[in-house]
Coordinates of C-alpha atoms and ligand atoms in Angstrom, one line a residue:
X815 CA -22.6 -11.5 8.9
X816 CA -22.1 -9.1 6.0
X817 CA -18.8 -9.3 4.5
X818 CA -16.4 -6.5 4.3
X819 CA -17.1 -5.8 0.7
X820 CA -20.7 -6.0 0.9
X821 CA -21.1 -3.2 3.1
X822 CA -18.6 -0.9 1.4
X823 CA -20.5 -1.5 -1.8
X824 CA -23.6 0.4 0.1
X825 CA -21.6 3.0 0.1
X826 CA -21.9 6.1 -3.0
X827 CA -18.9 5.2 -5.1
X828 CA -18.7 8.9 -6.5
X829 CA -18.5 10.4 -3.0
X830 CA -16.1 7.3 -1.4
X831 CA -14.0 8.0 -4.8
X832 CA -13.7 12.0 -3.6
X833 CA -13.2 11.2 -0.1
X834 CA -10.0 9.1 -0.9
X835 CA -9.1 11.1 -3.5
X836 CA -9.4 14.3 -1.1
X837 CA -7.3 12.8 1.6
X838 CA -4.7 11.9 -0.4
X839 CA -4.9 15.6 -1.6
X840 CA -4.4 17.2 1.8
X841 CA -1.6 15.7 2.3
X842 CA -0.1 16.1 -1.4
X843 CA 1.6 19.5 -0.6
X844 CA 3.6 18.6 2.3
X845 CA 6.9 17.9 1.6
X846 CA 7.9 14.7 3.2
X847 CA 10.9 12.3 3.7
X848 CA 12.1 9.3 5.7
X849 CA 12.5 12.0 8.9
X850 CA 11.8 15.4 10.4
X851 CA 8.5 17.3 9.8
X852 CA 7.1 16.3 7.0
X853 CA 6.1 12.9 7.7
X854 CA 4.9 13.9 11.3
X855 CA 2.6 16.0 9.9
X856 CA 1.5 13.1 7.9
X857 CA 1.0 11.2 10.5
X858 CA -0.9 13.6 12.4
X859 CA -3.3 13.8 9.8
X860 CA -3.5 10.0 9.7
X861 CA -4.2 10.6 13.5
X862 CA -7.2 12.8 13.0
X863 CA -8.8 9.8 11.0
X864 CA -8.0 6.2 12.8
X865 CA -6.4 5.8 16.1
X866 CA -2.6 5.8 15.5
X867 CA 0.2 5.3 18.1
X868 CA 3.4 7.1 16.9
X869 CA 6.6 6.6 17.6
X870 CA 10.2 8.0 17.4
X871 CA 13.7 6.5 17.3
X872 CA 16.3 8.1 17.7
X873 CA 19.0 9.2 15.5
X874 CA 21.9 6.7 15.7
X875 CA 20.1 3.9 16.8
X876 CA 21.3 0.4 14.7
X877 CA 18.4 -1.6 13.7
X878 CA 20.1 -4.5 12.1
X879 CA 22.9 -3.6 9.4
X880 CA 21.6 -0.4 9.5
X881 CA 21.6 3.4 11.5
X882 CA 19.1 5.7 11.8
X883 CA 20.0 8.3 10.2
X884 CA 20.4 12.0 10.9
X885 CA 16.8 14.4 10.9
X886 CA 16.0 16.2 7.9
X887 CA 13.6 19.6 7.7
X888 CA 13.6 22.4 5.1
X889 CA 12.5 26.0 5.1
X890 CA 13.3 27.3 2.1
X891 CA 15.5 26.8 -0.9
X892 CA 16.3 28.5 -3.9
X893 CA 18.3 29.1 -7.0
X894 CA 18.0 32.9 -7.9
X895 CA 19.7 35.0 -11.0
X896 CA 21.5 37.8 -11.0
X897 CA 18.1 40.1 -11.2
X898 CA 17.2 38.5 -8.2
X899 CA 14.5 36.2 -9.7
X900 CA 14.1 32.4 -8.2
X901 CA 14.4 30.6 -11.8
X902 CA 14.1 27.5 -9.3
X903 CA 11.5 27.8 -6.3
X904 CA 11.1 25.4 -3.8
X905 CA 7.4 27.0 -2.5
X906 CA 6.1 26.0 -6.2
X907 CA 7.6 22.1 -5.9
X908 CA 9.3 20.5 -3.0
X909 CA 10.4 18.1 -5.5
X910 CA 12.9 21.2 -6.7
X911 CA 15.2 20.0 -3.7
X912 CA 17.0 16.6 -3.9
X913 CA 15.4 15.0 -1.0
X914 CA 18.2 14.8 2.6
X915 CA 20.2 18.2 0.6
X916 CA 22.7 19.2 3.4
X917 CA 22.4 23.1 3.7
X918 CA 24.0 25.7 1.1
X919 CA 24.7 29.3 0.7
X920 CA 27.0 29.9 -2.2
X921 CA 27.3 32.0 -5.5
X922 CA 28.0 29.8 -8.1
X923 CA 28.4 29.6 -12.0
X924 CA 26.0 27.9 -14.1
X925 CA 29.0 25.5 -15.2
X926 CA 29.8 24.8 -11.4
X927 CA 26.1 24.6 -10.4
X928 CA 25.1 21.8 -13.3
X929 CA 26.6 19.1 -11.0
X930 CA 24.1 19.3 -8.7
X931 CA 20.9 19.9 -11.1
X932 CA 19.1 17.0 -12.5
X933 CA 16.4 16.7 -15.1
X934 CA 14.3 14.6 -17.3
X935 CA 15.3 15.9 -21.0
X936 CA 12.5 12.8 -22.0
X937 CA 10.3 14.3 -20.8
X938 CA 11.2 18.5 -20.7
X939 CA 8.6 20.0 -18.3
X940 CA 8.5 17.4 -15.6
X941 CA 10.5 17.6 -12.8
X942 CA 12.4 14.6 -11.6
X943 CA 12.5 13.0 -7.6
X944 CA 15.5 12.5 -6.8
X945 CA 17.2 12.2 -2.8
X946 CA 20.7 11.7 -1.1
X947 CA 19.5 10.1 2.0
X948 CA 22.7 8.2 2.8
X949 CA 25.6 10.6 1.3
X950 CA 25.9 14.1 2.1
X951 CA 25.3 16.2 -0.9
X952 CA 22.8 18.7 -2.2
X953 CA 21.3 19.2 -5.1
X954 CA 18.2 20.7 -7.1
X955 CA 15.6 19.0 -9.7
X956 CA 13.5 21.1 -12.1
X957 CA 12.9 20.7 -15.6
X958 CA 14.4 20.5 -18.6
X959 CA 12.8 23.5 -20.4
X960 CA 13.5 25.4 -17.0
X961 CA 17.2 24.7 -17.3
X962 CA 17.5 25.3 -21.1
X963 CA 16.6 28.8 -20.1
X964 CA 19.4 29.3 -17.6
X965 CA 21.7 31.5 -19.0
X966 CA 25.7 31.4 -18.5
X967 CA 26.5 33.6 -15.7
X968 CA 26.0 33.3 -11.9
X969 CA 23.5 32.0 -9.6
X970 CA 22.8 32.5 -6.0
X971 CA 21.8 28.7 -4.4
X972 CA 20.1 28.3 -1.0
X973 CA 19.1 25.4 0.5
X974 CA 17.7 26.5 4.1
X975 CA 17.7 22.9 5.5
X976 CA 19.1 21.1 8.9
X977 CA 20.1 17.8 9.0
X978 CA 20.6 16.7 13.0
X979 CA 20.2 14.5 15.5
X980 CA 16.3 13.8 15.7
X981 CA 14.2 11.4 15.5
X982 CA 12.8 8.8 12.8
X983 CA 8.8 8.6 13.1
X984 CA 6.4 5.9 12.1
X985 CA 2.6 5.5 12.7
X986 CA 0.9 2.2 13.7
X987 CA -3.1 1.5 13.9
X988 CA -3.2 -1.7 15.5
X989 CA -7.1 -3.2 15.2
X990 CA -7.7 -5.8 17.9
X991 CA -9.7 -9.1 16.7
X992 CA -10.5 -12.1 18.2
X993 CA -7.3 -13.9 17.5
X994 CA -4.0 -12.3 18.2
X995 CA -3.0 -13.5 14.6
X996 CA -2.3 -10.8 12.8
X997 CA -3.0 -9.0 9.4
X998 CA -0.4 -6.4 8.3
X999 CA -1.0 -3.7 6.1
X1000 CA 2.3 -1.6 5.2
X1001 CA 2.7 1.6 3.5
X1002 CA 5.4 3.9 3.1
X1003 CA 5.1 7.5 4.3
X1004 CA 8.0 9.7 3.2
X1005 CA 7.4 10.6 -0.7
X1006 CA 7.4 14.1 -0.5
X1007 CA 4.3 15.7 -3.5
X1008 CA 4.2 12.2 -5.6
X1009 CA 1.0 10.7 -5.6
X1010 CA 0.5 7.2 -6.8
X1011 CA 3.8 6.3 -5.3
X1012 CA 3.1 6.9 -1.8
X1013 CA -0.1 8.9 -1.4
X1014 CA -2.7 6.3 -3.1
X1015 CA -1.3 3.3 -0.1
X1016 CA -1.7 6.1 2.3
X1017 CA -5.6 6.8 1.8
X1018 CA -6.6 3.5 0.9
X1019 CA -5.4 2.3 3.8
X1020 CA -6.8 4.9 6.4
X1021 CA -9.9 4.1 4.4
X1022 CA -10.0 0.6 5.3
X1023 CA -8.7 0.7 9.0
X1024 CA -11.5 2.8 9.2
X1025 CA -14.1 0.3 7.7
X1026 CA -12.4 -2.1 10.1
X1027 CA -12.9 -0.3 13.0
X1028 CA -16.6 -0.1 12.1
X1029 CA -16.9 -4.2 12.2
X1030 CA -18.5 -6.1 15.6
X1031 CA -16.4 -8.6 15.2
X1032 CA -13.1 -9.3 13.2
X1033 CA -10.7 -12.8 13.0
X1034 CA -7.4 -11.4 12.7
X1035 CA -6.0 -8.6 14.8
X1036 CA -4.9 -5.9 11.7
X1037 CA -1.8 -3.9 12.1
X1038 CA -1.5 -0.6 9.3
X1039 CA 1.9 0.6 9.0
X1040 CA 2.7 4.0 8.2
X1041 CA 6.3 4.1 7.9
X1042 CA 9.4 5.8 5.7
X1043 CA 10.3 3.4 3.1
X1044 CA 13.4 0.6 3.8
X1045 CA 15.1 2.0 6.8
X1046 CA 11.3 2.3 8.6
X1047 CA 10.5 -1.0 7.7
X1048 CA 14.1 -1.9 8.8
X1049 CA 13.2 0.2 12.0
X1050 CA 9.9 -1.4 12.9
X1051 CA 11.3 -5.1 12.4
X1052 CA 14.2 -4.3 14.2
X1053 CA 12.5 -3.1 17.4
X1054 CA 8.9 -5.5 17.0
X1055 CA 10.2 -8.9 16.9
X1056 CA 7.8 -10.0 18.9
X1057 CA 4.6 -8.3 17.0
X1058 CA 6.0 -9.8 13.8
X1059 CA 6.1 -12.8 15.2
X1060 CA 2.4 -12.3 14.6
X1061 CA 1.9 -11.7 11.5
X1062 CA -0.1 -14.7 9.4
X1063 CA -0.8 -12.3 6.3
X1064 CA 0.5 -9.0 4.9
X1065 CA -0.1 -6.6 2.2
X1066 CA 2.8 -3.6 1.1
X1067 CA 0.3 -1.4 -0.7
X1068 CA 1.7 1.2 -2.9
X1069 CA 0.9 3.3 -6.8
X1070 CA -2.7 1.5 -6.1
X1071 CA -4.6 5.2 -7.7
X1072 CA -3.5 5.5 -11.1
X1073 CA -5.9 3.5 -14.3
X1074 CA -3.6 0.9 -14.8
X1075 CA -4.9 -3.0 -14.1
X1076 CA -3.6 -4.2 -11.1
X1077 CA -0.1 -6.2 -10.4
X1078 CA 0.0 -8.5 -7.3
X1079 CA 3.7 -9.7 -6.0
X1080 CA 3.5 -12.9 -4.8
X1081 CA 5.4 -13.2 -1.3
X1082 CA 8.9 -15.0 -1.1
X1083 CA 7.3 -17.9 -0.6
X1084 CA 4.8 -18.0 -3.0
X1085 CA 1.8 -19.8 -2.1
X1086 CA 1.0 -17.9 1.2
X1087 CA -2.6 -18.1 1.8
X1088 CA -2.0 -14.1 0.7
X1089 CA -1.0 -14.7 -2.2
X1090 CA -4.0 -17.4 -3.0
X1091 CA -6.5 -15.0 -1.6
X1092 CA -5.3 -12.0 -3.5
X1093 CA -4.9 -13.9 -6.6
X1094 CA -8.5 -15.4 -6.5
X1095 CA -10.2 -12.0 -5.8
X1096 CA -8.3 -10.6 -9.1
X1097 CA -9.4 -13.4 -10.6
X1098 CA -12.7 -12.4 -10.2
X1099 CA -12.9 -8.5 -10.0
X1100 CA -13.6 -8.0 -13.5
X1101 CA -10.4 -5.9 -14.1
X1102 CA -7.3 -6.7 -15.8
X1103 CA -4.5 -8.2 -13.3
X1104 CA -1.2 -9.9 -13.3
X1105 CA 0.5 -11.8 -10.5
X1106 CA 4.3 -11.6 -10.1
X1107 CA 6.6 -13.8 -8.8
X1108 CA 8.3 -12.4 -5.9
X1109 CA 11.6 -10.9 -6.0
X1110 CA 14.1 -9.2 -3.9
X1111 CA 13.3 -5.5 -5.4
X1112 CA 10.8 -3.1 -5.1
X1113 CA 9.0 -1.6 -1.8
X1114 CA 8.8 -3.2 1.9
X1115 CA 8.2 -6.9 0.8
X1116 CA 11.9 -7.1 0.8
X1117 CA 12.4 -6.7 4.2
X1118 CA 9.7 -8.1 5.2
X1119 CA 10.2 -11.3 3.2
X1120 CA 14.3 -11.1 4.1
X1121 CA 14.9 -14.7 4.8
X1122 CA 15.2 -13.9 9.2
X1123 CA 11.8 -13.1 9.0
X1124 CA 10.5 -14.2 5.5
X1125 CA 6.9 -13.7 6.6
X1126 CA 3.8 -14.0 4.3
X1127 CA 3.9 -10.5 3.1
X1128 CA 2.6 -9.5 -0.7
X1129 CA 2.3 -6.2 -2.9
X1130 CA -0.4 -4.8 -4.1
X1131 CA 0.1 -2.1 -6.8
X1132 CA -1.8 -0.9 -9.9
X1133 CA 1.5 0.1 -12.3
X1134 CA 4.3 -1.3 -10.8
X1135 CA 6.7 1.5 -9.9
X1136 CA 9.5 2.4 -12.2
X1137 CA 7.6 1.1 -15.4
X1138 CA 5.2 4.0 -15.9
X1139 CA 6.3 7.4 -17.1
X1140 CA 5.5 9.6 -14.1
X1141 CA 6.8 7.2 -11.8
X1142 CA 9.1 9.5 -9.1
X1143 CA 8.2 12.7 -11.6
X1144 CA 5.9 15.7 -10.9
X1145 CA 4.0 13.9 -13.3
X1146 CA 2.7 11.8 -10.3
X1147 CA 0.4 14.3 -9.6
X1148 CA -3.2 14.4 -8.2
X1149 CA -4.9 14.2 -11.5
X1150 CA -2.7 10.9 -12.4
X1151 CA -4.8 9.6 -9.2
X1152 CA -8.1 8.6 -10.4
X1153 CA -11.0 8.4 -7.8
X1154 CA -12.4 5.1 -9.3
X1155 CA -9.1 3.6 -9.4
X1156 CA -9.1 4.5 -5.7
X1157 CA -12.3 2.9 -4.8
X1158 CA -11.9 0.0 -6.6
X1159 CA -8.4 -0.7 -5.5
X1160 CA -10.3 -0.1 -1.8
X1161 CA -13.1 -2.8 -2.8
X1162 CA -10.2 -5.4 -3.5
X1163 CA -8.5 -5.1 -0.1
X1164 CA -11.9 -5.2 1.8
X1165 CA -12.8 -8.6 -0.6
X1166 CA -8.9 -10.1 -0.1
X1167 CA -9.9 -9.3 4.1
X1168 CA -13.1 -11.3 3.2
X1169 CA -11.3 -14.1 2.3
X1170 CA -9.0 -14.3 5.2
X1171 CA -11.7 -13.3 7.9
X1172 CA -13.7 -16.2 6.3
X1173 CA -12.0 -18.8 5.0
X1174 CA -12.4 -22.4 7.0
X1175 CA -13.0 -26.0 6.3
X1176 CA -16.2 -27.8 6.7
X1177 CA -17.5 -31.7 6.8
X1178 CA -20.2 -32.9 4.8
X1179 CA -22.7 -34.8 7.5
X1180 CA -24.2 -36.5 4.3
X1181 CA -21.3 -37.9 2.1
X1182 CA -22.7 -40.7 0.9
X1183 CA -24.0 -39.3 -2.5
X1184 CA -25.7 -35.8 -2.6
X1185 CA -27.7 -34.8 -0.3
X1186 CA -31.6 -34.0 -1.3
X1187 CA -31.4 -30.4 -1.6
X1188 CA -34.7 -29.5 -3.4
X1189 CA -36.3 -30.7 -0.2
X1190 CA -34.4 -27.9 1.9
X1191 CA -35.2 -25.5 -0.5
X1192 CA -31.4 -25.6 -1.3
X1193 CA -31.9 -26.5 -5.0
X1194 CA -34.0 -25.1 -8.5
X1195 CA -37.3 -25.7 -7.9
X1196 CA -38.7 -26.6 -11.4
X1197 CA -35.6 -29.0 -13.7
X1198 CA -34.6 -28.2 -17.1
X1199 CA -33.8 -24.7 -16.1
X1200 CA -29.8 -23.6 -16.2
X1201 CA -28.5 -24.2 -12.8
X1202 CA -27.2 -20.8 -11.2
X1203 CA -24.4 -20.0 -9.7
X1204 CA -25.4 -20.3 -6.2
X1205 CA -26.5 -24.1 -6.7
X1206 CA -23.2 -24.8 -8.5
X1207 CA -21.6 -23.2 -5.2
X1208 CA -23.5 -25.7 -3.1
X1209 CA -22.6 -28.7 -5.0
X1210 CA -19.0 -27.4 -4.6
X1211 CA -18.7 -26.9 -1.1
X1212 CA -21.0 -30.1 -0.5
X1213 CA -18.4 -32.7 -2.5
X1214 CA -15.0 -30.8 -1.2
X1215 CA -16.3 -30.2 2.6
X1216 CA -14.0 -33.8 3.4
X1217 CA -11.7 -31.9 6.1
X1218 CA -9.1 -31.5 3.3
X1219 CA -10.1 -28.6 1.5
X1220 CA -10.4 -25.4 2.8
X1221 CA -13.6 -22.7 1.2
X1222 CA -10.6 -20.5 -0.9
X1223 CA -9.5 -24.5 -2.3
X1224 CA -12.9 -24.6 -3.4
X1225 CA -13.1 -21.1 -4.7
X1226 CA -9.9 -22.1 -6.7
X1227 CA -11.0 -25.3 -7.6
X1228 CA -14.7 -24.3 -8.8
X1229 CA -13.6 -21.5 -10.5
X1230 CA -16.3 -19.2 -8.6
X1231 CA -16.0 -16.0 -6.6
X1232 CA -15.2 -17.0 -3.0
X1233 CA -18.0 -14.5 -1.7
X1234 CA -20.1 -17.3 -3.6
X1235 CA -18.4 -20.0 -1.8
X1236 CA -19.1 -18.4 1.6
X1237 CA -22.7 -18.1 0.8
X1238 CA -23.4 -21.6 0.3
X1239 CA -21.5 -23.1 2.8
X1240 CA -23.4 -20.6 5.2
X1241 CA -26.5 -21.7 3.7
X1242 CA -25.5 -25.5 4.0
X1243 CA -24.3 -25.3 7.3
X1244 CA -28.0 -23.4 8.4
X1245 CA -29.3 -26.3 7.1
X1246 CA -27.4 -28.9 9.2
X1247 CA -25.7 -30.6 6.0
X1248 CA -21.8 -28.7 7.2
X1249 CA -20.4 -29.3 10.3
X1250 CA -17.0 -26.8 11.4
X1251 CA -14.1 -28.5 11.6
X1252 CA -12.7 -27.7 14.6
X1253 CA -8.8 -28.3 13.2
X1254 CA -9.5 -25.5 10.9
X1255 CA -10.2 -22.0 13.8
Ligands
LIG619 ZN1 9.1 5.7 -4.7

């Protein structure tokens, strides 16, 4: 069987790179949150792409310690001058609105208005993100420079919002495999035009559902997530006990477009076969990585890991959010999303799925010394030569093959790529010297 990664390497990088990178673009100008039109749009273009049940909670329900909260849709909004000019326009950037703003109509000083305007005086023509999802309040963003100009004086405000009793929506793409174990694959859905932060997850992972869905067979059962950040997570756990129940590996996947080197988060507890199987594909993609401990900050994972369900559940991020510049800025912007960055980040989830869809134990039928390889054709043919990698492979899988030590053990172990490790034991097993071991399906 080819793997995962082999087949999406057969693929034109350029053109994958602009198909990601064109998705994510569609969906850039929409302006999202955790509820109301903007992330049902989202999901309906998800919809057009991979098969994706949605579904909607009311408002009010408790999930856990928590409500779901009121829905949230804007029209318009505005802050105009006394010529009649919008010195603040929400049609140029829905990131001009403080995301959840309860409606306004009001003529208002400059000194009464400044209250409710925030800005980024580091960094003077960016505007920052900013929302009020769980305290009424309103408010706009917009850039320094923009406010510098405001002069004293008066200012119409509008904000042509509702916030009622609706519904909170998330998508889910589940991917049947053999086993009903499952593989979850979590992104949040309810950035409104940020791109790295929210839109990068997004595409990569319709991306790979769909290269999923492409397979003849598949291990795991995979389950994509497409959900507003905390309280959908919250949601989704609260009312799927049962289908998290299920869940033997999972991946939050979020700012995975930008040039940074990537950052993997361990799970809470630590040495998941995740967070081994990510860790050993860094290892060996050829591109600067880190691996963090987990902790109880940051996206999803922290539900996810809470200690009720504390299930095996990484993140995968390029920059980690709130230590790059643009993070939650118009600076976050399609351009910050490179294509390659894209692709690549796509290549490592397809080689981490490698890992899990493949990863087994073996027994060596000939332990008793090596087993002649040169007459299977398994070994160099002439000596003296360097020994290549796929020999060394071989002799790995051969001595560790004892029952005790699993193909990503030996990929550890061995220091070589596990796509390596896979190859021989397929190799060694075709030639009668592996038996499965049945413990290990
Ligand atoms: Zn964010």
């Amino acid at each position: 069987m080819a793997s995962l990664l082999e087949e999406l390497n057969q693929q034109c990088p350029e053109e994958l790179g602009r198909e990601l990178h064109s998705f994510a673009a569609s969906l850039y100008p929409i302006c999202r949150s955790i509820t109301g039109d903007g992330i049902r749009q989202t999901l309906e273009a998800i919809a057009q792409r991979i098969p994706l049940r949605i579904s909607a909670v009311p408002s009010g329900t408790k999930v856990f310690d928590w409500t779901v909260p009121k829905e949230w849709n804007i029209r318009d909004a505005y802050i105009r001058d006394r010529h009649g000019n919008r010195v603040v326009d929400f049609q140029c950037s829905n990131l001009h609105v403080v995301n959840y703003s309860t409606p306004v109509h009001a003529t208002l000083s400059l000194d009464e208005l400044r209250p409710h305007l925030f800005t980024l005086p580091g960094h003077p023509d960016w505007i920052p993100y900013r929302t009020s999802y769980y305290k009424e309040d309103w408010g706009f963003c917009l850039s320094h420079n923009q406010l510098l100009q405001l002069e004293d004086g008066e200012y119409e405000v509008c904000i042509d919002s509702t916030l009622e009793d609706g519904v909170l929506n998330y998508g889910e793409c589940f991917l049947p495999g053999c086993s009903q174990d499952e593989v979850l694959i979590s992104c949040h859905a309810c950035h409104p035009s940020l791109a790295n932060d929210n839109l990068s997850g997004l595409s990569v992972a319709v991306f790979l559902a769909r290269h999923l869905l492409a397979q003849d067979y598949l291990r795991y059962s995979y389950r994509f997530l497409f959900i507003p950040g905390t309280i959908g997570a919250i949601t989704w756990l609260a009312q799927n006990r049962e289908a998290a129940a299920q869940i033997r590996h999972g991946l939050v996947m979020t700012c995975i477009g930008d040039a940074g080197g990537f950052h993997y988060k361990k799970s809470r507890r630590g040495n998941a076969e995740i967070d081994r199987a990510v860790s050993c594909v860094l290892r060996d993609c050829g591109e600067p990585f880190e691996t963090l401990e987990f902790s109880p900050y940051g996206y999803d994972e922290r539900q996810y890991c809470s200690p009720g369900f504390n299930l095996p559940v990484g993140c995968l991020m390029r920059s980690v959010w709130g230590t790059f510049p643009e993070y939650h800025t118009s600076a976050d912007n399609l351009d910050f999303l490179q294509p390659e960055s894209l692709v690549r980040s796509l290549r490592v989830c397809a080689a981490t799925f490698d890992v899990l869809e493949g990863d087994r134990k073996y027994i060596n039928r000939h332990p008793c010394c090596e087993p002649q390889l040169g007459r299977r054709g398994l070994y160099r043919s002439t000596g003296g030569e360097a020994i290549p990698e796929e020999i060394h492979a071989r002799l790995w899988v051969l001595n560790l093959s004892d029952g005790d030590h699993s193909l990503l053990d030996i990929a550890e172990r061995s220091g070589l790529p596990f796509f390596r490790i896979r190859e021989a034991a397929s190799a060694l097993s075709d030639a009668g010297l592996l038996a499965d071991d049945q413990k290990s399906d």
